Structure formats: structure tokens, C-alpha cells
mmCIF file of C-alpha atoms and ligand atoms in Angstrom:
data_model
loop_
_atom_site.group_PDB
_atom_site.id
_atom_site.type_symbol
_atom_site.label_atom_id
_atom_site.label_comp_id
_atom_site.label_asym_id
_atom_site.label_seq_id
_atom_site.Cartn_x
_atom_site.Cartn_y
_atom_site.Cartn_z
ATOM 1 C CA MET M 1 127.220 82.566 78.613
ATOM 2 C CA MET M 2 126.537 86.370 78.186
ATOM 3 C CA SER M 3 123.393 87.542 80.003
ATOM 4 C CA THR M 4 120.467 88.382 78.033
ATOM 5 C CA ARG M 5 118.545 90.173 80.846
ATOM 6 C CA LYS M 6 117.233 93.689 79.698
ATOM 7 C CA LYS M 7 119.308 96.434 81.687
ATOM 8 C CA VAL M 8 116.560 98.514 83.312
ATOM 9 C CA GLY M 9 117.112 102.253 84.670
ATOM 10 C CA VAL M 10 114.326 103.124 87.507
ATOM 11 C CA LEU M 11 113.315 106.853 88.265
ATOM 12 C CA VAL M 12 112.050 107.238 91.494
ATOM 13 C CA SER M 13 111.377 110.494 93.820
ATOM 14 C CA GLY M 14 110.218 108.949 97.305
ATOM 15 C CA ARG M 15 109.952 106.043 99.397
ATOM 16 C CA GLY M 16 110.132 103.564 96.442
ATOM 17 C CA SER M 17 108.037 100.394 97.251
ATOM 18 C CA ASN M 18 107.467 99.538 93.709
ATOM 19 C CA LEU M 19 111.161 99.867 93.129
ATOM 20 C CA GLN M 20 111.499 97.294 96.012
ATOM 21 C CA ALA M 21 108.994 95.129 94.206
ATOM 22 C CA LEU M 22 111.049 95.233 90.873
ATOM 23 C CA LEU M 23 114.141 94.574 92.778
ATOM 24 C CA ASP M 24 112.938 91.626 94.417
ATOM 25 C CA ALA M 25 111.524 90.284 91.018
ATOM 26 C CA CYS M 26 115.242 91.103 89.543
ATOM 27 C CA ALA M 27 116.382 89.084 92.348
ATOM 28 C CA ASP M 28 115.493 85.582 90.527
ATOM 29 C CA PRO M 29 118.255 84.855 87.899
ATOM 30 C CA ALA M 30 115.570 83.737 85.667
ATOM 31 C CA PHE M 31 113.422 87.023 85.366
ATOM 32 C CA PRO M 32 114.310 88.564 82.175
ATOM 33 C CA ALA M 33 115.407 92.068 83.401
ATOM 34 C CA GLU M 34 117.899 93.340 85.697
ATOM 35 C CA ILE M 35 117.988 96.890 87.288
ATOM 36 C CA ALA M 36 121.434 98.602 86.246
ATOM 37 C CA LEU M 37 120.506 101.837 87.896
ATOM 38 C CA VAL M 38 118.425 104.140 89.972
ATOM 39 C CA ILE M 39 117.937 108.080 89.478
ATOM 40 C CA SER M 40 116.662 109.884 91.907
ATOM 41 C CA ASN M 41 115.537 113.565 91.691
ATOM 42 C CA VAL M 42 115.343 114.110 95.139
ATOM 43 C CA PRO M 43 118.217 113.542 97.616
ATOM 44 C CA GLY M 44 117.828 111.426 100.925
ATOM 45 C CA VAL M 45 114.681 109.469 99.780
ATOM 46 C CA TYR M 46 114.196 106.229 101.146
ATOM 47 C CA ALA M 47 114.239 104.501 97.681
ATOM 48 C CA LEU M 48 117.848 105.475 97.432
ATOM 49 C CA GLU M 49 118.817 102.921 100.414
ATOM 50 C CA ARG M 50 116.662 100.195 98.891
ATOM 51 C CA ALA M 51 119.003 100.362 95.715
ATOM 52 C CA ALA M 52 122.326 100.780 98.068
ATOM 53 C CA LYS M 53 120.965 97.633 99.933
ATOM 54 C CA ALA M 54 120.385 95.725 96.708
ATOM 55 C CA GLY M 55 123.662 96.665 95.492
ATOM 56 C CA VAL M 56 122.303 98.524 92.690
ATOM 57 C CA PRO M 57 124.188 101.818 91.599
ATOM 58 C CA SER M 58 122.314 105.117 92.007
ATOM 59 C CA LEU M 59 122.427 108.946 91.127
ATOM 60 C CA VAL M 60 120.897 111.886 92.362
ATOM 61 C CA ILE M 61 119.962 114.291 89.782
ATOM 62 C CA PRO M 62 118.153 117.074 91.711
ATOM 63 C CA HIS M 63 115.839 119.015 89.063
ATOM 64 C CA LYS M 64 116.362 122.118 90.924
ATOM 65 C CA GLY M 65 119.911 122.506 89.657
ATOM 66 C CA PHE M 66 118.748 122.571 86.124
ATOM 67 C CA PRO M 67 117.306 125.915 83.676
ATOM 68 C CA SER M 68 114.697 123.831 82.188
ATOM 69 C CA ARG M 69 112.802 120.659 82.351
ATOM 70 C CA ASP M 70 114.567 119.814 79.023
ATOM 71 C CA ALA M 71 117.739 120.235 80.253
ATOM 72 C CA PHE M 72 117.197 118.094 83.152
ATOM 73 C CA ASP M 73 115.412 115.284 81.149
ATOM 74 C CA ALA M 74 118.968 115.574 79.121
ATOM 75 C CA GLU M 75 121.274 115.085 82.174
ATOM 76 C CA MET M 76 119.091 111.917 82.972
ATOM 77 C CA ASP M 77 119.289 110.729 79.178
ATOM 78 C CA LYS M 78 122.652 110.989 79.150
ATOM 79 C CA ALA M 79 123.034 109.301 82.560
ATOM 80 C CA LEU M 80 120.622 106.108 81.518
ATOM 81 C CA ARG M 81 122.541 105.509 78.030
ATOM 82 C CA ALA M 82 125.820 105.578 79.647
ATOM 83 C CA ALA M 83 124.581 102.876 81.952
ATOM 84 C CA GLY M 84 123.593 100.689 78.795
ATOM 85 C CA ILE M 85 119.824 101.054 79.906
ATOM 86 C CA GLU M 86 117.534 99.312 77.540
ATOM 87 C CA ILE M 87 114.177 99.887 79.511
ATOM 88 C CA VAL M 88 113.171 102.548 81.959
ATOM 89 C CA CYS M 89 110.721 102.222 84.769
ATOM 90 C CA LEU M 90 108.943 104.954 86.348
ATOM 91 C CA ALA M 91 108.182 104.457 89.886
ATOM 92 C CA GLY M 92 106.748 107.000 91.832
ATOM 93 C CA PHE M 93 108.741 109.723 90.248
ATOM 94 C CA MET M 94 107.091 112.765 90.640
ATOM 95 C CA ARG M 95 108.359 115.022 87.842
ATOM 96 C CA LEU M 96 106.357 115.852 84.384
ATOM 97 C CA LEU M 97 108.677 114.494 81.321
ATOM 98 C CA SER M 98 109.166 116.595 78.475
ATOM 99 C CA THR M 99 108.083 115.587 74.978
ATOM 100 C CA GLY M 100 111.501 114.767 73.652
ATOM 101 C CA PHE M 101 112.455 112.460 76.589
ATOM 102 C CA ALA M 102 109.146 110.537 76.153
ATOM 103 C CA GLN M 103 109.573 110.157 72.828
ATOM 104 C CA ALA M 104 113.319 109.057 73.124
ATOM 105 C CA TRP M 105 112.117 106.182 74.970
ATOM 106 C CA ARG M 106 108.761 105.562 73.565
ATOM 107 C CA ASP M 107 107.871 101.897 73.841
ATOM 108 C CA ARG M 108 110.473 101.374 76.067
ATOM 109 C CA MET M 109 109.440 103.182 79.158
ATOM 110 C CA ILE M 110 106.516 102.014 81.409
ATOM 111 C CA ASN M 111 104.922 104.298 84.603
ATOM 112 C CA ILE M 112 102.459 102.684 87.335
ATOM 113 C CA HIS M 113 99.662 104.814 88.331
ATOM 114 C CA PRO M 114 97.568 104.080 91.309
ATOM 115 C CA ALA M 115 94.182 104.044 89.363
ATOM 116 C CA LEU M 116 92.427 102.025 86.471
ATOM 117 C CA LEU M 117 93.248 104.398 83.859
ATOM 118 C CA PRO M 118 91.653 106.343 82.042
ATOM 119 C CA SER M 119 89.898 107.072 85.372
ATOM 120 C CA PHE M 120 91.495 109.392 87.706
ATOM 121 C CA LYS M 121 94.547 110.528 86.184
ATOM 122 C CA GLY M 122 96.764 113.064 87.896
ATOM 123 C CA LEU M 123 97.039 113.184 91.481
ATOM 124 C CA HIS M 124 95.139 111.969 94.967
ATOM 125 C CA THR M 125 93.694 109.293 93.145
ATOM 126 C CA HIS M 126 92.006 107.354 96.315
ATOM 127 C CA ARG M 127 90.192 110.327 97.487
ATOM 128 C CA ARG M 128 88.957 111.034 94.121
ATOM 129 C CA ALA M 129 87.832 107.361 93.743
ATOM 130 C CA LEU M 130 86.192 107.536 97.097
ATOM 131 C CA GLU M 131 84.499 110.846 96.275
ATOM 132 C CA ALA M 132 83.288 109.341 92.877
ATOM 133 C CA GLY M 133 81.556 106.228 94.781
ATOM 134 C CA VAL M 134 83.412 103.939 92.322
ATOM 135 C CA LYS M 135 83.100 100.487 93.773
ATOM 136 C CA LEU M 136 86.216 98.993 91.835
ATOM 137 C CA HIS M 137 89.495 101.297 91.902
ATOM 138 C CA GLY M 138 93.066 99.728 91.318
ATOM 139 C CA CYS M 139 96.219 100.096 89.557
ATOM 140 C CA THR M 140 97.662 100.346 85.558
ATOM 141 C CA VAL M 141 100.964 99.834 84.243
ATOM 142 C CA HIS M 142 101.164 101.449 80.898
ATOM 143 C CA LEU M 143 103.552 102.567 78.006
ATOM 144 C CA VAL M 144 104.752 106.132 78.662
ATOM 145 C CA THR M 145 103.895 108.814 76.090
ATOM 146 C CA PRO M 146 104.256 112.678 76.199
ATOM 147 C CA GLU M 147 100.632 112.654 77.714
ATOM 148 C CA LEU M 148 100.237 112.582 81.775
ATOM 149 C CA ASP M 149 99.098 109.202 82.800
ATOM 150 C CA ASP M 150 98.280 107.969 78.992
ATOM 151 C CA GLY M 151 99.913 105.518 76.905
ATOM 152 C CA PRO M 152 98.846 101.599 75.910
ATOM 153 C CA ILE M 153 97.860 99.680 79.030
ATOM 154 C CA LEU M 154 100.127 96.472 79.734
ATOM 155 C CA VAL M 155 98.752 95.500 82.952
ATOM 156 C CA GLN M 156 95.700 96.385 85.404
ATOM 157 C CA LYS M 157 94.665 94.981 88.667
ATOM 158 C CA ALA M 158 91.421 95.919 90.488
ATOM 159 C CA VAL M 159 90.583 95.874 94.110
ATOM 160 C CA PRO M 160 86.963 96.500 95.714
ATOM 161 C CA VAL M 161 86.169 99.723 97.337
ATOM 162 C CA LEU M 162 84.578 98.875 100.933
ATOM 163 C CA ALA M 163 82.076 101.020 102.685
ATOM 164 C CA SER M 164 84.693 101.572 105.500
ATOM 165 C CA ASP M 165 87.435 102.875 103.225
ATOM 166 C CA ASP M 166 89.253 105.859 104.020
ATOM 167 C CA GLU M 167 91.929 107.318 101.733
ATOM 168 C CA ASP M 168 95.225 105.324 103.446
ATOM 169 C CA SER M 169 93.020 101.899 103.877
ATOM 170 C CA LEU M 170 92.155 102.020 100.089
ATOM 171 C CA ALA M 171 95.943 103.187 99.169
ATOM 172 C CA ALA M 172 97.051 100.158 100.916
ATOM 173 C CA ARG M 173 94.913 97.700 99.332
ATOM 174 C CA VAL M 174 95.813 99.268 95.806
ATOM 175 C CA LEU M 175 99.614 99.257 96.540
ATOM 176 C CA GLU M 176 99.659 95.547 97.144
ATOM 177 C CA GLN M 177 98.321 94.846 93.647
ATOM 178 C CA GLU M 178 101.164 97.914 92.304
ATOM 179 C CA HIS M 179 103.707 95.621 93.720
ATOM 180 C CA LYS M 180 102.294 92.600 91.542
ATOM 181 C CA ALA M 181 101.434 94.604 88.856
ATOM 182 C CA TYR M 182 104.812 96.366 88.114
ATOM 183 C CA PRO M 183 107.015 93.277 87.723
ATOM 184 C CA GLU M 184 104.272 91.304 85.876
ATOM 185 C CA ALA M 185 104.541 94.302 83.297
ATOM 186 C CA LEU M 186 108.227 94.855 83.223
ATOM 187 C CA ARG M 187 108.567 90.894 82.520
ATOM 188 C CA LEU M 188 106.210 91.521 79.406
ATOM 189 C CA LEU M 189 108.145 94.456 77.977
ATOM 190 C CA ALA M 190 111.531 92.549 78.776
ATOM 191 C CA GLU M 191 110.535 89.425 77.036
ATOM 192 C CA GLY M 192 109.175 91.347 73.959
ATOM 193 C CA ARG M 193 105.777 90.252 74.086
ATOM 194 C CA VAL M 194 104.468 93.858 73.922
ATOM 195 C CA LEU M 195 103.253 94.905 70.421
ATOM 196 C CA VAL M 196 101.766 98.408 70.163
ATOM 197 C CA GLU M 197 99.145 99.261 67.802
ATOM 198 C CA GLY M 198 97.730 102.659 68.027
ATOM 199 C CA ASN M 199 96.747 103.224 71.379
ATOM 200 C CA ARG M 200 96.534 99.611 72.506
ATOM 201 C CA ALA M 201 99.187 97.266 73.617
ATOM 202 C CA LEU M 202 98.608 93.822 72.296
ATOM 203 C CA ILE M 203 100.589 91.236 74.653
ATOM 204 C CA ARG M 204 101.989 88.035 72.592
ATOM 205 C CA ASP M 205 101.777 84.344 74.695
ATOM 206 C CA ALA M 206 104.568 83.320 76.555
HETATM 207 C C1 GRF W 301 102.464 104.676 93.886
HETATM 208 O O1 GRF W 301 101.385 104.401 94.563
HETATM 209 C C2 GRF W 301 102.823 104.661 92.294
HETATM 210 O O2 GRF W 301 101.421 103.843 91.711
HETATM 211 C C3 GRF W 301 102.472 106.213 92.170
HETATM 212 O O3 GRF W 301 103.148 106.816 93.705
HETATM 213 C C4 GRF W 301 103.457 105.923 94.380
HETATM 214 C C5 GRF W 301 104.915 105.459 94.723
HETATM 215 O O4 GRF W 301 105.034 104.791 95.752
HETATM 216 N N1 GRF W 301 103.021 106.705 90.865
HETATM 217 P P1 GRF W 301 106.640 104.011 96.051
HETATM 218 O O5 GRF W 301 107.618 105.438 95.725
HETATM 219 O O6 GRF W 301 106.849 103.314 94.873
HETATM 220 O O7 GRF W 301 106.178 103.185 97.230
#
């Protein structure tokens, strides 16, 4: 029987712990998606080793070698299409995407952000959450739109912020939830259960 698992491309720039969570989920043959390609814009990162260990093909496309963001994104797009990718996951991918790329993969590309969006878009989310004195923090998986850390929300997980927390302890508590949230969100998308209405993603029952 032909596999109906959705083919996923994961874009990374660093240690790849979220990539690992996705690889682990996809190791179950009953999971509705499989990772068919990992692309890093940075050579030598640990995420590439994780891909190799899982037997998943990877590519390094260094953004520095391209004259423009559009040219870099076009190269990624070409590689993703050549591999038959149907869903793109951004997992610690530290590059802004061009509008064209975001539009080309609209409703088929998700990102994980280490905060409860729409709070704390951008960088240093844990530091800013501590500074703001919020009592709940967390992570969000959302569909990618041309605007940074925007787009319909698929899954969120919250954690308490403790009086004793520093940036590292809070980051670790959130990361644990990221590793649960990302496979959950990928499953929803791969099963075709996400219906986008304006800014909202409606989730159909299984
Ligand atoms: C995660 O905290 C993710 O939410 C953010 O970047 C970090 C990447 O970590 N976008 P890793 O490379 O997945 O370990």
C-alpha cells in the first residue's frame, strides 16, 4: 500500500531539539507525517547531526552565499519542491522569510514560538516575560504568514512562572512543552483538520 503520510521539510538553524521532537513523533509509523528533508542555513549545527542519526537527508543552504533574501528563499523553495515536500516546519530557523516564500507555503507552513502569542513576538521572550511579571508563559505553534510571529494559532501550552525563575529555568520549562506542542500541531495539519477562517484556525475533531 502506498504511504499517505505527509512529507515534511524542517528548516533549522541550531541545536534542533524541536526537530528531534518531530523526528521522534514521526518514528511511529502511525503518525500521519514523515520528515523527508532537513534544511539548515547554518553549517555544522547539531540539528544536522540529529537528521543524520535519524537517516533523514539534509541540506545546508548558507544564506550568506546569496545576494538577497528572495534568492535564498527561492533556493530553499526549489529544494523543498524537489523533495516533494507538502508541509514545512520552522524549528528554530533564525531567518526572516520573504513575503513570496510565506505566501507560496501559506497554510502549509508552521512555526514554533517560545511565548504565548500574541504576547512577546520576536526574540528574548523568556527575559521579556520575566521583566513583564507575567504569571503564565508558554509556547505557540502557528501557521506562518508574511508577518513575523503572526498567523493563525494551532496549539498553545502554558507553564507557570515561578518567583525563583531565571531566564534559563523558565526557558527549560517552556521547551519541555514545545516538544509536546509541535508534534501535536503537525498531526493536526497533516490530518487535514485545520480550517483557516481569517485570523483563526478552527480545528476539526478527529
Ligand atoms: C525554540 O525555543 C523555538 O521555540 C524557537 O527557537 C528555539 C529553537 O530550539 N523558535 P531548538 O533548535 O528546536 O532546540
